[in-house]
Coordinates of C-alpha atoms in Angstrom, one line a residue:
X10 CA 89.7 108.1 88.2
X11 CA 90.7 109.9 91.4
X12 CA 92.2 107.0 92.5
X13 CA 93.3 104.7 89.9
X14 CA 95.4 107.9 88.5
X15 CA 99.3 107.5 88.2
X16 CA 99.8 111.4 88.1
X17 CA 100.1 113.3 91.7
X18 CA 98.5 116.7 89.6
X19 CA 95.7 114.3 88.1
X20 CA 94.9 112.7 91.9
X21 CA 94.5 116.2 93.1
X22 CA 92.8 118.1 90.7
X23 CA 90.1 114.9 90.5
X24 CA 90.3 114.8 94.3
X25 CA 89.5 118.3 94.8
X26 CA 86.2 118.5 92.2
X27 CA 85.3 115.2 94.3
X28 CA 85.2 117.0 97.6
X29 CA 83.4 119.7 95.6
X30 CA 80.5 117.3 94.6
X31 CA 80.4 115.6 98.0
X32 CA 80.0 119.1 99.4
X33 CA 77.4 120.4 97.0
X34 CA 75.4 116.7 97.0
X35 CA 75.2 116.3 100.8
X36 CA 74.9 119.9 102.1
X37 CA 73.6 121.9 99.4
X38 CA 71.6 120.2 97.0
X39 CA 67.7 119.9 98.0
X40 CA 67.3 117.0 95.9
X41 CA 66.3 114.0 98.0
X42 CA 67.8 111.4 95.5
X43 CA 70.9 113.7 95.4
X44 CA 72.3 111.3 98.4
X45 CA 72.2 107.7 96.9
X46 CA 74.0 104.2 97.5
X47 CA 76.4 105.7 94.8
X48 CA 77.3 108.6 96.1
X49 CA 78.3 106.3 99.4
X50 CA 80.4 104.1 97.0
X51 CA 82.2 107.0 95.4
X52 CA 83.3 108.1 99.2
X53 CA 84.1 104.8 100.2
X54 CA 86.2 104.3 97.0
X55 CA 87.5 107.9 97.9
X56 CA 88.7 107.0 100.9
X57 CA 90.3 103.9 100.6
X58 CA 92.1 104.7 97.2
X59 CA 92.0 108.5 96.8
X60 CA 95.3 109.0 99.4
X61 CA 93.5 113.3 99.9
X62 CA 94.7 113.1 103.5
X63 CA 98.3 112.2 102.5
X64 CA 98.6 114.9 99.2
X65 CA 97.4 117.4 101.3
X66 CA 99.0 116.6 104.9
X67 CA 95.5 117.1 106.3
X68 CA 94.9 113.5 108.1
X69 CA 91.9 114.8 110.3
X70 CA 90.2 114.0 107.0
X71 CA 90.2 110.5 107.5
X72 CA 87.9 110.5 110.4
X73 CA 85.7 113.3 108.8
X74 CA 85.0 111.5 105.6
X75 CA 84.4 108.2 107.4
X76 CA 81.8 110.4 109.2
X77 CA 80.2 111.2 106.1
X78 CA 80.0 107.7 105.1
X79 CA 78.2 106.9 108.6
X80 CA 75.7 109.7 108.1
X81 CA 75.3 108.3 104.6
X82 CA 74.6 104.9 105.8
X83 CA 72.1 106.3 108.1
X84 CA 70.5 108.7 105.8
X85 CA 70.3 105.8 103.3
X86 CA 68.7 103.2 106.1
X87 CA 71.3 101.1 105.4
X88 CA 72.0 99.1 108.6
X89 CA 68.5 98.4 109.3
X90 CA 66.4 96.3 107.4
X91 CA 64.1 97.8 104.6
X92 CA 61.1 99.0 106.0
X93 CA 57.8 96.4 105.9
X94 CA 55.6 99.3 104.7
X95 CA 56.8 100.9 101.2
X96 CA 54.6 103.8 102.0
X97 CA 55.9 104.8 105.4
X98 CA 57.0 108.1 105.7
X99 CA 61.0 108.7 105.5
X100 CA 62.0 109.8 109.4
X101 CA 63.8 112.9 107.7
X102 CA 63.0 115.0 105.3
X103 CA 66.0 114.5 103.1
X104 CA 66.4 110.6 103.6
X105 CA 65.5 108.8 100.5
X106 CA 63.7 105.5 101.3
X107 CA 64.6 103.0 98.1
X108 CA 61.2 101.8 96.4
X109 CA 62.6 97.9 95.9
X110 CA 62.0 96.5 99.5
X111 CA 65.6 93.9 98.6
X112 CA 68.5 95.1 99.5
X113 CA 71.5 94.8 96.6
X114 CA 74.4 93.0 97.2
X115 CA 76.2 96.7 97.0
X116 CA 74.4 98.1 99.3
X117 CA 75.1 95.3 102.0
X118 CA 79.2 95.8 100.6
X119 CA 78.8 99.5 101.6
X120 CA 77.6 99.0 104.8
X121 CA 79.9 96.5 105.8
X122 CA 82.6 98.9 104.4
X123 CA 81.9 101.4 106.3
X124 CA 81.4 99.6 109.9
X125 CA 84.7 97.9 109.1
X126 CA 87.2 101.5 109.2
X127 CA 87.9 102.7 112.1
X128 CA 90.6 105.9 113.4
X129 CA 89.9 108.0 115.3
X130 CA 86.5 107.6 115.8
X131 CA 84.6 104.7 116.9
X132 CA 83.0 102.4 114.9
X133 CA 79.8 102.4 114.1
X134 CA 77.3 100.5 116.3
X135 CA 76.9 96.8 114.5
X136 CA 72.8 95.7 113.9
X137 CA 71.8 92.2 114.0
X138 CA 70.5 93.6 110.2
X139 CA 74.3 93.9 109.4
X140 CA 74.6 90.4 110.8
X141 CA 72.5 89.1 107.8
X142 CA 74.3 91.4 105.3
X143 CA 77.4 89.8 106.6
X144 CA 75.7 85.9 106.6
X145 CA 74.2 86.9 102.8
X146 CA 77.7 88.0 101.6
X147 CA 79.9 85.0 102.6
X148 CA 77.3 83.0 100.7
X149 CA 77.3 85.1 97.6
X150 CA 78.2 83.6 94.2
X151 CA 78.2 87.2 92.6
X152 CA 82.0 87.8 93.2
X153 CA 84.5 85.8 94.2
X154 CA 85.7 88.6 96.4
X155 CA 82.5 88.5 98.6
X156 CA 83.0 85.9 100.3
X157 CA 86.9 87.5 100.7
X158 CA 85.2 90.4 102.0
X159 CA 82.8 88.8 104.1
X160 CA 86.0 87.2 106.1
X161 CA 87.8 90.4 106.6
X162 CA 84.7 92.2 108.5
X163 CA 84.7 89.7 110.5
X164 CA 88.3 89.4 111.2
X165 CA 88.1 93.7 111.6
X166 CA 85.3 93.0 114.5
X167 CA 87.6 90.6 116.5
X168 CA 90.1 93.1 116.0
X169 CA 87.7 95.7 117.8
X170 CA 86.5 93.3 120.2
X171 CA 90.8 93.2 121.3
X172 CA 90.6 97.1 121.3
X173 CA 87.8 96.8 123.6
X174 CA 89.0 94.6 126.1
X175 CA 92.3 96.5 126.5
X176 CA 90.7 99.6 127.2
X177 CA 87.4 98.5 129.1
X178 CA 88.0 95.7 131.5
X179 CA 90.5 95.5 134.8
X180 CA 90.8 91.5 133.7
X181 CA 94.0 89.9 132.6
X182 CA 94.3 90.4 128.9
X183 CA 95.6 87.0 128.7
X184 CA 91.9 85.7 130.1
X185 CA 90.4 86.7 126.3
X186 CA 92.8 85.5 124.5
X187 CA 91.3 81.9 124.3
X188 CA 88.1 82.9 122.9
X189 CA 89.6 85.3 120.6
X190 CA 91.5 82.8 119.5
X191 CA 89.0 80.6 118.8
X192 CA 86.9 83.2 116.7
X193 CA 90.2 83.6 114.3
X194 CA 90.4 80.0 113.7
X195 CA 86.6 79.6 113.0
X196 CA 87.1 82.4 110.5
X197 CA 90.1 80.3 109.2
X198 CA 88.4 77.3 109.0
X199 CA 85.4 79.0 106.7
X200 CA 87.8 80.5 104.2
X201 CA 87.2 78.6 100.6
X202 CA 90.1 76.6 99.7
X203 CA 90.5 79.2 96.6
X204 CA 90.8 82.2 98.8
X205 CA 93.6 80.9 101.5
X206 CA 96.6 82.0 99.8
X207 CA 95.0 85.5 99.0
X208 CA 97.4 88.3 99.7
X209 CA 94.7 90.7 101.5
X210 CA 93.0 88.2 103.2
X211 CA 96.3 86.4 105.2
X212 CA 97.4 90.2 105.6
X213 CA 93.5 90.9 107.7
X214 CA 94.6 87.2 109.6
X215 CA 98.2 88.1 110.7
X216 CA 96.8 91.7 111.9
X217 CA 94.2 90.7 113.6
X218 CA 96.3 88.1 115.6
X219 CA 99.3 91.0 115.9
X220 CA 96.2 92.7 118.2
X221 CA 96.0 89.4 120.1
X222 CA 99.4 89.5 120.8
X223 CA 99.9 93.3 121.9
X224 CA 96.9 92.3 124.3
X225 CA 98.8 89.6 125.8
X226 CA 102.0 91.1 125.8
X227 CA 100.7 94.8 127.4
X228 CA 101.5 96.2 130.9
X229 CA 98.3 95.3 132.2
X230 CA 99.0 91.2 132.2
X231 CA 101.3 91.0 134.5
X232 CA 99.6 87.5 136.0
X233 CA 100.9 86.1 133.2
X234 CA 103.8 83.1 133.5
X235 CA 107.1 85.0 132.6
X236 CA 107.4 81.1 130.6
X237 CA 103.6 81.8 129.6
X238 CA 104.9 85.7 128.1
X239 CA 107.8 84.1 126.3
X240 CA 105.4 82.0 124.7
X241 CA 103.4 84.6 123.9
X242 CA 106.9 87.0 122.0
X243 CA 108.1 83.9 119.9
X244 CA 104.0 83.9 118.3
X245 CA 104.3 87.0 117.8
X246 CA 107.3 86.6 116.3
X247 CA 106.6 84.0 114.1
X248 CA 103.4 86.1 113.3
X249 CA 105.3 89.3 112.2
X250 CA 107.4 87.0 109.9
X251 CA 104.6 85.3 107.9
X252 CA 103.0 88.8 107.5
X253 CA 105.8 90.3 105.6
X254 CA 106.0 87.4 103.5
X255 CA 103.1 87.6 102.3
X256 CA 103.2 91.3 102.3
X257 CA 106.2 90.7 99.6
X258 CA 104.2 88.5 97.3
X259 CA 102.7 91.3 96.4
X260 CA 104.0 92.3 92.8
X261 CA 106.1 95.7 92.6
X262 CA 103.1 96.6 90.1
X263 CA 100.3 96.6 92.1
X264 CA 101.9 99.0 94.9
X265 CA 100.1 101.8 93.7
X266 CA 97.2 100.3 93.9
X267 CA 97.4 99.2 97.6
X268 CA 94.9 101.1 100.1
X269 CA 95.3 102.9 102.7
X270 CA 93.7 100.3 105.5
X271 CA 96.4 98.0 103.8
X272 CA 99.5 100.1 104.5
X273 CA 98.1 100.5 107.9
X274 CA 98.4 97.0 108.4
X275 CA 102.2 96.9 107.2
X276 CA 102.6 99.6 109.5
X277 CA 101.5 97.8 112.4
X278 CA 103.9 95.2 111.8
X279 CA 106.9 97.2 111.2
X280 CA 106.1 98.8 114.6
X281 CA 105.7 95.6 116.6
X282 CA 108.8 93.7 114.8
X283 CA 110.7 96.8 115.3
X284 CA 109.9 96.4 119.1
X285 CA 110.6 92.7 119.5
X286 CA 114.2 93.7 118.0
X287 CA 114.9 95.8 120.6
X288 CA 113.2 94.5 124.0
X289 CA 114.5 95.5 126.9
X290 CA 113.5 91.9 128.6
X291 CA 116.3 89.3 130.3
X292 CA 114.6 86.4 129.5
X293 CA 113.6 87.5 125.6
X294 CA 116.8 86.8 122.9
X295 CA 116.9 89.5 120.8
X296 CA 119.7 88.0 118.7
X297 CA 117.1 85.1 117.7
X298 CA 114.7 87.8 117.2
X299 CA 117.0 89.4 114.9
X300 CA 118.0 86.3 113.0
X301 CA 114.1 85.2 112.3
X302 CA 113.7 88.7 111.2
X303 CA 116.1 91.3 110.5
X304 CA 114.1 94.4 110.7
X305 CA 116.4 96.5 109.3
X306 CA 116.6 94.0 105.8
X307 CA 112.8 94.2 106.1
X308 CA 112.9 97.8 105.6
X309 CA 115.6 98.2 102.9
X310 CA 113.6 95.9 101.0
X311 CA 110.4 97.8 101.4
X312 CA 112.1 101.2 100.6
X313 CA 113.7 99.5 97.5
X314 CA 110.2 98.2 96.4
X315 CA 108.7 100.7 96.7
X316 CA 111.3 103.0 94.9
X317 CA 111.1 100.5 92.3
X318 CA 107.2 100.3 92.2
X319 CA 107.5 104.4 91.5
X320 CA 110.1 104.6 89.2
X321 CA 107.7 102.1 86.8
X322 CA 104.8 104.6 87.2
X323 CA 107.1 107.4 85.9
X324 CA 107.9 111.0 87.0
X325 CA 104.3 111.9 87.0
X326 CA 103.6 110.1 90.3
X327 CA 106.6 112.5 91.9
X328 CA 105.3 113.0 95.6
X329 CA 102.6 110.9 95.4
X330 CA 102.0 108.4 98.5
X331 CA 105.3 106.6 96.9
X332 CA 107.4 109.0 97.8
X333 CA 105.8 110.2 101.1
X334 CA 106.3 106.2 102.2
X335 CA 110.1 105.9 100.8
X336 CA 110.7 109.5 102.8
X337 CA 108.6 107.3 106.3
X338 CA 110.7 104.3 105.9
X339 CA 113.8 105.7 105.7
X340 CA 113.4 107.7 109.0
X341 CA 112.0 104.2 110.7
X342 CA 115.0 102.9 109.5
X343 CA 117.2 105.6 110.4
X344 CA 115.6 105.2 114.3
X345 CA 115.9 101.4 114.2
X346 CA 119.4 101.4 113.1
X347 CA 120.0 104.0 116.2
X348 CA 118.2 101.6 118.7
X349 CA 120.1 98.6 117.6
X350 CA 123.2 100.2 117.7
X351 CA 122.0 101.3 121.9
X352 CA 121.8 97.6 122.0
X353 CA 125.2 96.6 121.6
X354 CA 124.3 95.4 117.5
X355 CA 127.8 95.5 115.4
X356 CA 128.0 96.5 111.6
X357 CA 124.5 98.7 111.5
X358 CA 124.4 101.6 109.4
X359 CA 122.0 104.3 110.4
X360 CA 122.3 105.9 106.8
X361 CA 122.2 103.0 104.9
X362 CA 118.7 103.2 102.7
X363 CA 120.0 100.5 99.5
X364 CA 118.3 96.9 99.2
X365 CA 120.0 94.2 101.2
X366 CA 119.7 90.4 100.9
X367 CA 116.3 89.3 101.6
X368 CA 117.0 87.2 104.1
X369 CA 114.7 85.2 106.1
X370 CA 109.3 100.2 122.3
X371 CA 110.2 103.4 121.4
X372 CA 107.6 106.3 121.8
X373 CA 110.9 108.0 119.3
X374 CA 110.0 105.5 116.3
X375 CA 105.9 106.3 117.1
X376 CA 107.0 109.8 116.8
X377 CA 108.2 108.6 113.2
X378 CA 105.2 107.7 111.6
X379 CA 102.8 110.5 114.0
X380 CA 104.5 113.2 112.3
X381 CA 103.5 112.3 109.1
X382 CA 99.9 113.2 108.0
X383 CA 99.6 109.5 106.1
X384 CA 100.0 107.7 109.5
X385 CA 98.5 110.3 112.0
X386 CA 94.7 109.0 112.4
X387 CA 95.3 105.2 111.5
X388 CA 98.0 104.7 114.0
X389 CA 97.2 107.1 117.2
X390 CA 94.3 104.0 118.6
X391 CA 97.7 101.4 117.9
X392 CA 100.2 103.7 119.4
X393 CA 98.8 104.6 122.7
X394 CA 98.0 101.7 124.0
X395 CA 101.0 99.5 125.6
X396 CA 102.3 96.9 123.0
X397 CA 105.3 94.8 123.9

């Protein structure tokens, strides 16, 4: 109820008694089964949906309770296969070893879940047992989101892999890129005819190749072709501008209902088409930039959707996530406008926060979304490195 509630006093007052039972259950209570598969689901569900860290300005939760859900996982044995011998003796003396030797299909979910978040804390260590949980969901005829699901790990480990190279290796980003490339597109080419147009799943494709291009585009490739680079902006160009498509085929509706780890994604967008709007780079066209994608149209519309999304919730949801995302926006938009205008752009209006036509690298506008407690943890890994 936590987090399908509309009213900000409901979320709160649930989200408080469910960090009281997640206290009690995991540290307190002696009870072996007190720490089961739905306890883990509860947090997960928590986490995703329950928007704590952003009703309380306390964002270090994030990484906390994705800790929790590790030492669940582990507690629970769940990325390692069931042990051979029912009778072997738990290797704790609080961790519950399940009697059916199967794994459940929610089980496999949570552990997926869980190895698929990341902030500011790394992600937990993948097991050739999660391999087969991975392998046994994209098969799965239980839900039709399984096989959804199933896609996005994988897209979320490519992702990590990008993250990986640009902080581990001394190699030109642009020598990874190829292969990378090559595990998006065998991704795509799995996807189920049915599932191609889904909103969440294009939105886990055009992220996961936004990394791609930050990697190519960062400080460290500077082997790269300045013809090979310009390649490399208009993809990432073209990529921003399918993402926020799709991200507005969303219905005003179901914005409440959006997750955190999705807003992050919009986020990252936002921050590299902001960017690309604003390149300091002779041989990059802003103007063409800006005429593909008008960043600041994009955000007026997102401020106006989302102002409309909370106004059909009602004045219950008053300084909920809605608000505390119309209140981010508008100071992006308010830096944007300021940046443009540095860059010789006529007409823009810093103030301006109304819906305009739809229409087809600042460490300031990082500042924008560090100072606020929703951003903090999901975006400091994105923000630090050198994008564009």
């Amino acid at each position: 109820m936590a987090a399908s509630a509309r009213s900000t006093r409901t979320r709160i007052e649930l989200g408080d008694r469910i960090k009281e039972t997640l206290t009690e259950r995991i540290f307190l209570d002696n009870d072996s089964t007190a720490v089961n598969i739905d306890l883990l689901l509860g947090l997960l569900t928590f986490l995703a949906w329950g928007h704590d860290h952003l009703l309380h300005g306390t964002a270090a939760r994030l990484s906390r309770f994705t800790q929790l859900a590790m030492s669940l996982v582990f507690d629970l044995r769940l990325n390692k296969p069931p042990p051979d011998d029912p009778n072997m003796l738990p290797v704790g003396g609080n961790c519950l070893v399940p009697n059916d030797p199967a794994r459940s299909l929610e089980e496999r979910r949570a552990v997926l879940g869980v190895s698929s978040y990341f902030a500011q804390i790394d992600a937990m260590q993948w097991t050739p047992y999660m391999e087969e949980c991975l392998d046994v969901l994209s098969r799965s005829a239980e839900s039709p989101y399984d096989e959804m699901f199933a896609h996005q790990v994988k897209l979320q480990r490519i992702a990590g892999e990008v993250e990986s190279a640009r902080s581990t290796t001394t190699s030109p980003p642009a020598f990874y890129l190829t292969a990378l490339q090559l595990k998006v597109n065998e991704v795509k080419a799995q996807i189920s005819p049915h599932l191609q147009q889904e909103v969440p799943l294009l939105a886990s494709i055009y992220y996961t190749e936004l990394s791609m291009c930050g990697l190519a585009l960062s400080k460290q490739n500077t082997s790269a072709p300045s013809f090979q680079q310009i390649g490399y902006l208009y993809t990432c160009l073209n990529t921003v501008k399918l993402a926020f498509e799709n991200f507005f085929n969303i219905p005003l509706v179901e914005y409440s209902g959006l997750s955190f780890p999705f807003f992050t994604q919009v986020a990252r967008y936002l921050i590299v088409l902001s960017k690309l709007s604003t390149l300091n780079d002779p041989s990059w066209d802003n103007n063409l930039a800006r005429s593909t994608v008008d960043v600041l149209q994009v955000i007026d519309r997102l401020i106006h959707n989302i102002q409309r999304a909370k106004a059909a919730d009602g004045e219950d949801c008053t300084g909920g996530p809605l608000d505390k995302s119309t209140r981010i926006f508008t100071s992006v938009r308010t830096w944007c406008a300021a940046k443009l205008a540095e860059c010789g752009v006529e007409d823009v209006q810093g103030g301006n926060t109304g819906f305009q036509q739809d229409g087809s690298s600042g460490t300031q506008l990082e500042g924008l979304f560090l100072e606020e407690a929703w951003w903090r943890d999901s975006f400091d890994l994105l923000l630090e490195t050198d994008i564009l």
